[in-house]
Amino acid sequence: MIDKNHCLRLDEQDPLAPLRQQFALPEGVIYLDGNSLGARPVASLERARQVIEQEWGDGLIRSWNSAGWRDLPQRLGDRLASLIGAGSGEVVITDTTSINLFKVLSAALRVQAERAPERRVIVSESSNFPTDLYIAEGLTQMLEQGYSLRLVDSPEQLPAAIDQDVAVVMLTHVNYKTGYMHDMQAVTGLIHEAGALSLWDLAHSAGAVPVELNRSGADYAIGCTYKYLNGGPGSQAFAWVAPALCNLVTQPLSGWFGHARQFDMATRYEPASGIARYLCGTQPITSLAMVECGLEVFEQTDMQSLRRKSLALTDLFIELVEQRCAGHDLELVTPRDHAKRGSHVSFEHPEGYAVIQALIARGVIGDYREPRIMRFGFTPLYTRFSEVWDAVQILGEILDQKTWAQAQFQVRHSVT
């Protein structure tokens, strides 16, 4: 049986423990929702003040040059690149995940239209994050050329679904509900063998699990920076395109920041070379600058160390829940296999929403996803092993006492 002293010893032995001090976490809160919104880096407050008071207030428009605002998407992209197995000059941080997905999916379909115009199917999973499916659905309707979206209900169904009609396979590397993680290299190989292109959503991967885009032979990738990367609410997303594909086509949102000679003010669009062509309009500098604070923390460690702690945290959580909360209709939906698990753990419960609300009232913040799924994210940069113990004890008390049945926890909020 695991006791709290064991968890406290794990905290004492944790080489990543000092990094927690670089995050502003409120007292009395156990934060297990970094997979939705990462905690605020302490440095971000001073960085925001610098941007607003000095760069904007004093520098005014001069800061596009003097403070390097113009090159911020590429400079931040280079700092992110090593976390996802990309090279220098291959990543831009810009726009939202949905917008970047529209860009790269459109580009991938254009590449395939020139190579194999008969391929007009996009394959994805029915459990993929909804915005990915909505963007793909909207794009197929806009093209009106016989394009369609084909969904599978499980990873095991993928091989049969990828046939000669498929242009692009669009997958989220770590499933947002279950935490299931695809073998990127193996699945990309399968996609290429069938003559299709791969597009990976790294929203629940970047900063949480090691990713090797180039080594895996991936074609396109997008993801957000406000989860494990701690860029702030609604912070800009990122886009990556394999160098061999980057200059083959232009993406459809051909704004002036993606122009080869932006300040020529030319009438006709000419795309920049490389990943810069995936920029669009003027960048939201104040928000974008905050992303750098989160990336700076990652440069003090490495993804292998973070992955080891992530697996230790999630192993501990699963074991403690099954030890403390047995007999309470909890069903683990996250893989036990390390090779198939991301950095969050999900349990189903018939009253999952109400249980999460009761937990939040006790200072344990997780979140809920339909149907019946309680999600708990474990961010190695700041989550303690002893917090895992405390969270599970509180969960057990809520289930034992049926606290979740109180009327206040049955009220559905607009954000779950």
XYZ file of C-alpha atoms in Angstrom:
416
model
C 0.000 0.000 0.000
C 1.298 3.453 -0.929
C 1.269 6.047 1.849
C 1.836 9.805 1.816
C 5.354 9.484 3.197
C 6.295 7.581 0.051
C 4.972 10.485 -2.050
C 6.846 13.031 0.047
C 10.066 11.090 -0.487
C 9.425 11.153 -4.242
C 9.125 14.945 -4.039
C 12.438 15.159 -2.151
C 14.156 13.048 -4.817
C 12.567 14.869 -7.776
C 15.253 16.682 -9.841
C 12.554 18.828 -11.472
C 11.090 20.047 -8.170
C 12.911 23.456 -8.210
C 11.142 24.393 -11.473
C 7.832 24.702 -9.606
C 9.093 27.946 -8.090
C 8.933 29.521 -11.538
C 5.137 29.226 -11.638
C 2.553 31.347 -9.829
C 0.337 28.701 -8.238
C -2.253 29.767 -5.633
C -2.036 28.400 -2.123
C -4.566 25.716 -1.234
C -5.060 24.600 -4.844
C -3.995 21.314 -6.408
C -3.887 22.121 -10.100
C -4.478 19.091 -12.321
C -5.727 20.920 -15.396
C -2.511 22.034 -17.082
C -3.657 19.929 -20.029
C -6.338 22.596 -20.601
C -4.616 25.765 -19.405
C -1.081 25.797 -18.092
C -0.134 27.692 -14.951
C 1.293 31.203 -15.233
C 5.068 31.510 -15.317
C 6.195 34.015 -12.691
C 8.257 35.824 -15.341
C 5.208 36.597 -17.482
C 4.044 39.470 -15.286
C 7.289 41.373 -15.740
C 7.373 40.469 -19.432
C 3.864 41.868 -19.907
C 4.874 45.038 -18.111
C 7.945 45.348 -20.323
C 5.921 44.959 -23.514
C 3.209 47.388 -22.441
C 5.234 50.061 -20.654
C 8.520 50.035 -22.556
C 8.080 48.458 -25.968
C 4.602 49.806 -26.658
C 4.534 52.813 -24.314
C 7.994 54.200 -25.047
C 9.016 52.455 -28.242
C 5.663 52.873 -29.946
C 5.760 51.744 -33.567
C 9.551 51.752 -33.510
C 9.407 48.475 -31.544
C 8.547 46.507 -34.672
C 12.245 46.977 -35.435
C 13.965 47.877 -32.154
C 12.227 45.216 -30.009
C 12.114 42.583 -32.751
C 8.337 42.346 -32.941
C 8.389 41.538 -36.656
C 10.404 38.343 -36.220
C 8.768 37.153 -33.002
C 6.725 34.292 -34.585
C 9.860 32.749 -36.113
C 12.091 33.416 -33.116
C 9.630 31.760 -30.747
C 9.161 28.961 -33.261
C 12.874 28.239 -33.104
C 12.713 28.033 -29.294
C 9.804 25.601 -29.532
C 11.295 23.477 -32.316
C 13.469 21.226 -30.157
C 10.457 20.210 -28.038
C 8.710 18.724 -31.068
C 11.645 17.318 -33.009
C 11.747 20.079 -35.599
C 14.686 22.055 -36.951
C 15.590 25.718 -36.866
C 13.472 27.788 -39.239
C 10.722 25.140 -39.472
C 8.150 26.405 -36.938
C 6.093 29.582 -36.551
C 4.010 30.535 -33.543
C 0.994 32.446 -34.791
C -2.803 32.535 -34.963
C -5.001 29.848 -33.348
C -4.948 26.072 -33.589
C -8.104 26.114 -35.706
C -6.718 28.700 -38.137
C -3.383 26.913 -38.449
C -5.188 23.633 -39.044
C -7.157 25.262 -41.858
C -3.903 26.483 -43.387
C -1.973 23.219 -43.277
C -4.898 20.948 -44.161
C -5.666 23.142 -47.163
C -2.018 23.022 -48.205
C -1.871 19.244 -47.826
C -4.973 18.821 -49.975
C -3.455 21.098 -52.626
C -0.271 19.031 -52.692
C -2.311 15.862 -53.149
C -4.521 17.500 -55.781
C -1.421 18.033 -57.904
C 0.038 14.596 -57.205
C -3.051 12.391 -57.126
C -6.267 14.336 -57.813
C -8.394 11.229 -57.363
C -7.581 11.223 -53.631
C -10.306 13.278 -51.949
C -10.844 11.699 -48.535
C -9.635 13.020 -45.184
C -9.383 10.351 -42.488
C -9.639 11.142 -38.812
C -10.997 9.705 -35.563
C -14.527 10.288 -34.304
C -12.969 11.023 -30.898
C -10.674 13.705 -32.305
C -10.966 17.151 -30.769
C -14.132 18.733 -32.211
C -12.496 21.839 -33.701
C -10.303 19.594 -35.871
C -13.346 17.792 -37.219
C -15.271 21.026 -37.711
C -12.425 22.622 -39.685
C -12.088 19.522 -41.884
C -15.844 19.353 -42.417
C -16.031 23.032 -43.321
C -13.128 22.704 -45.733
C -14.726 19.773 -47.561
C -17.923 21.798 -47.935
C -16.041 24.834 -49.192
C -14.080 22.900 -51.810
C -17.211 21.295 -53.280
C -15.156 18.905 -55.386
C -16.168 15.590 -53.929
C -14.028 15.854 -50.804
C -15.262 14.001 -47.733
C -14.343 13.252 -44.128
C -14.057 9.595 -43.080
C -14.034 8.851 -39.349
C -12.891 5.760 -37.492
C -13.951 4.869 -33.968
C -10.670 3.398 -32.745
C -6.968 3.370 -33.651
C -7.305 -0.291 -34.656
C -9.612 0.748 -37.507
C -7.075 3.098 -39.086
C -5.263 0.642 -41.404
C -8.481 -0.453 -43.113
C -9.674 3.156 -43.488
C -6.535 4.399 -45.287
C -7.090 3.263 -48.867
C -6.352 4.608 -52.358
C -8.968 7.369 -51.972
C -7.321 8.996 -48.966
C -5.436 12.263 -49.395
C -4.687 13.201 -45.772
C -4.845 11.443 -42.420
C -5.454 14.004 -39.665
C -4.828 12.722 -36.137
C -4.283 14.124 -32.677
C -1.109 12.554 -31.299
C -2.499 12.310 -27.736
C -6.281 11.956 -27.573
C -7.857 14.797 -25.623
C -10.362 12.530 -23.871
C -8.591 9.287 -23.154
C -4.926 10.258 -23.195
C -4.232 7.521 -25.773
C -0.983 8.265 -27.630
C -0.336 7.111 -31.187
C 3.013 5.738 -32.271
C 3.778 8.660 -34.572
C 6.531 6.967 -36.540
C 4.612 3.730 -37.113
C 1.354 5.452 -38.044
C 3.101 7.936 -40.339
C 4.794 5.009 -42.070
C 1.403 3.377 -42.574
C -0.010 6.613 -43.996
C 2.874 7.058 -46.436
C 2.722 3.430 -47.522
C -0.871 4.094 -48.580
C 0.154 7.211 -50.526
C -1.429 9.726 -48.137
C -0.015 12.637 -46.152
C 0.038 12.880 -42.345
C -1.179 15.819 -40.294
C -0.616 15.727 -36.527
C -2.308 17.839 -33.866
C 0.161 18.184 -30.976
C -2.089 20.144 -28.597
C -1.793 17.489 -25.866
C 1.769 16.498 -26.784
C 3.970 19.590 -27.049
C 5.745 20.042 -23.736
C 4.173 16.882 -22.299
C 5.682 13.970 -24.236
C 8.724 13.653 -26.514
C 7.804 14.350 -30.142
C 10.069 13.685 -33.130
C 8.422 15.194 -36.199
C 11.396 14.975 -38.552
C 12.564 11.575 -37.344
C 9.021 10.209 -37.692
C 8.755 11.460 -41.266
C 5.663 13.546 -40.483
C 4.316 15.955 -43.088
C 2.371 18.634 -41.205
C 1.751 19.516 -37.561
C -0.061 22.122 -35.525
C -0.684 22.654 -31.827
C -1.384 25.188 -29.109
C 0.859 26.890 -26.559
C -1.614 27.480 -23.716
C -1.632 23.943 -22.305
C 1.642 22.304 -21.276
C 3.684 25.144 -22.807
C 2.128 27.664 -20.387
C 1.750 30.536 -22.843
C -1.424 31.966 -21.276
C -5.168 31.812 -22.041
C -5.712 31.883 -25.799
C -2.001 32.220 -26.521
C -0.917 31.709 -30.114
C -0.679 28.275 -31.690
C 2.106 26.891 -33.866
C 2.481 25.387 -37.306
C 5.162 23.116 -38.746
C 5.550 21.803 -42.292
C 8.149 19.278 -43.417
C 10.852 21.196 -45.317
C 10.363 19.074 -48.441
C 6.698 20.167 -48.626
C 6.905 23.716 -47.379
C 7.487 25.540 -50.660
C 5.350 23.324 -52.899
C 2.099 25.266 -52.454
C 0.777 28.404 -50.788
C -1.695 28.253 -47.942
C -5.040 29.996 -48.547
C -4.807 32.740 -45.881
C -2.263 34.716 -47.861
C -1.891 37.751 -45.648
C 0.822 40.357 -45.790
C 2.991 38.844 -43.040
C 3.471 35.797 -45.269
C 4.576 37.865 -48.274
C 8.108 37.459 -49.606
C 8.687 41.238 -49.447
C 6.131 42.531 -47.009
C 6.960 46.219 -47.210
C 7.182 46.393 -50.985
C 3.407 46.793 -50.668
C 2.996 44.878 -53.916
C -0.468 44.453 -55.409
C -0.025 40.746 -56.065
C 0.802 38.130 -53.453
C 4.149 36.357 -53.579
C 4.679 33.848 -50.754
C 7.740 33.959 -48.566
C 10.086 31.001 -48.666
C 9.764 28.341 -46.006
C 7.550 28.334 -42.952
C 7.148 32.135 -43.022
C 4.536 31.654 -45.775
C 2.259 30.177 -43.088
C 1.997 33.565 -41.405
C -1.042 35.631 -42.217
C -1.879 38.994 -40.634
C -0.424 41.376 -38.072
C 0.650 39.565 -34.922
C -0.909 40.150 -31.447
C 2.413 41.069 -29.854
C 1.371 41.452 -26.204
C -0.082 37.944 -26.062
C 2.581 36.449 -28.288
C 5.374 37.744 -26.078
C 4.017 35.792 -23.091
C 4.720 32.488 -24.860
C 8.447 33.076 -24.465
C 8.210 32.893 -20.660
C 6.926 29.332 -20.748
C 9.475 28.238 -23.330
C 12.306 29.613 -21.203
C 11.444 27.165 -18.410
C 11.684 24.207 -20.788
C 15.217 25.218 -21.689
C 16.238 24.356 -18.119
C 15.390 20.660 -18.569
C 14.739 18.139 -21.360
C 11.782 16.154 -22.630
C 13.188 12.821 -21.488
C 13.325 14.015 -17.866
C 9.830 15.456 -18.146
C 8.523 12.228 -19.634
C 9.973 10.129 -16.812
C 8.252 12.268 -14.214
C 5.009 12.390 -16.203
C 4.818 8.607 -16.298
C 5.675 8.367 -12.601
C 2.927 10.870 -11.735
C 0.287 9.178 -13.867
C 1.282 5.697 -12.643
C 0.961 6.929 -9.062
C -2.428 8.526 -9.701
C -3.870 5.410 -11.317
C -2.595 3.160 -8.525
C -3.825 5.455 -5.758
C -7.294 5.863 -7.286
C -7.651 2.123 -7.602
C -6.352 1.703 -4.033
C -8.471 4.422 -2.389
C -11.600 4.609 -4.555
C -12.393 0.971 -5.318
C -16.095 0.192 -5.581
C -17.162 3.648 -6.761
C -18.052 2.980 -10.423
C -14.812 4.427 -11.723
C -13.562 3.101 -15.045
C -10.067 3.901 -16.268
C -10.141 4.907 -19.945
C -6.474 5.909 -20.245
C -4.004 3.229 -21.405
C -1.831 1.635 -18.739
C 0.825 0.967 -21.374
C 3.447 3.744 -21.148
C 3.985 3.714 -24.901
C 0.296 4.567 -25.425
C -0.218 7.125 -22.637
C 0.117 10.893 -22.744
C 0.334 13.092 -19.637
C -3.279 13.090 -18.463
C -5.439 10.370 -16.935
C -9.174 9.988 -17.488
C -11.715 8.052 -15.486
C -15.363 7.587 -16.365
C -17.999 7.947 -13.665
C -21.810 8.129 -14.046
C -21.767 11.500 -12.237
C -18.454 12.664 -13.603
C -19.442 16.306 -14.052
C -20.761 16.677 -10.515
C -17.732 14.885 -9.051
C -15.389 17.325 -10.801
C -17.397 20.287 -9.476
C -17.169 18.887 -5.954
C -13.422 18.435 -6.380
C -12.996 22.020 -7.553
C -14.895 23.217 -4.485
C -12.317 21.358 -2.388
C -9.407 22.966 -4.247
C -8.603 20.103 -6.638
C -8.938 21.396 -10.200
C -9.464 18.865 -12.957
C -12.017 19.050 -15.750
C -14.861 17.152 -17.392
C -15.487 15.984 -20.944
C -18.568 14.306 -22.349
C -19.561 11.622 -21.881
C -18.861 10.971 -18.160
C -15.092 11.585 -18.440
C -13.138 13.161 -15.592
C -9.725 14.369 -16.785
C -6.682 14.982 -14.637
C -3.585 16.542 -16.171
C -0.106 16.064 -14.738
C 2.402 18.756 -15.645
C 5.915 17.619 -14.660
C 7.209 21.182 -14.420
C 5.099 21.919 -11.347
C 2.974 18.957 -10.167
C 4.127 17.342 -6.929
C 3.798 13.663 -6.031
C 2.333 14.601 -2.653
C -0.362 16.597 -4.467
C -1.360 13.428 -6.270
C -1.812 11.722 -2.891
C -3.880 14.612 -1.498
C -6.053 14.843 -4.616
C -6.925 11.148 -4.498
C -7.785 11.309 -0.786
C -10.182 14.185 -1.467
C -11.677 12.302 -4.415
C -12.226 9.290 -2.175
C -13.981 11.405 0.461
C -16.280 12.960 -2.154
C -17.220 9.532 -3.487
C -17.636 7.992 -0.034
C -19.869 10.802 1.189
C -21.656 11.340 -2.155
C -20.852 15.030 -1.895
C -21.319 15.258 -5.650
C -25.093 14.777 -5.156
C -25.482 18.268 -3.666
C -27.574 20.582 -5.848
C -24.771 23.120 -6.288
C -22.623 20.528 -8.078
C -25.382 19.563 -10.507
C -25.508 22.995 -12.148
C -23.877 22.948 -15.570
C -21.526 25.836 -16.299
C -20.893 27.067 -19.841
C -17.275 25.830 -19.645
C -16.775 22.323 -18.274
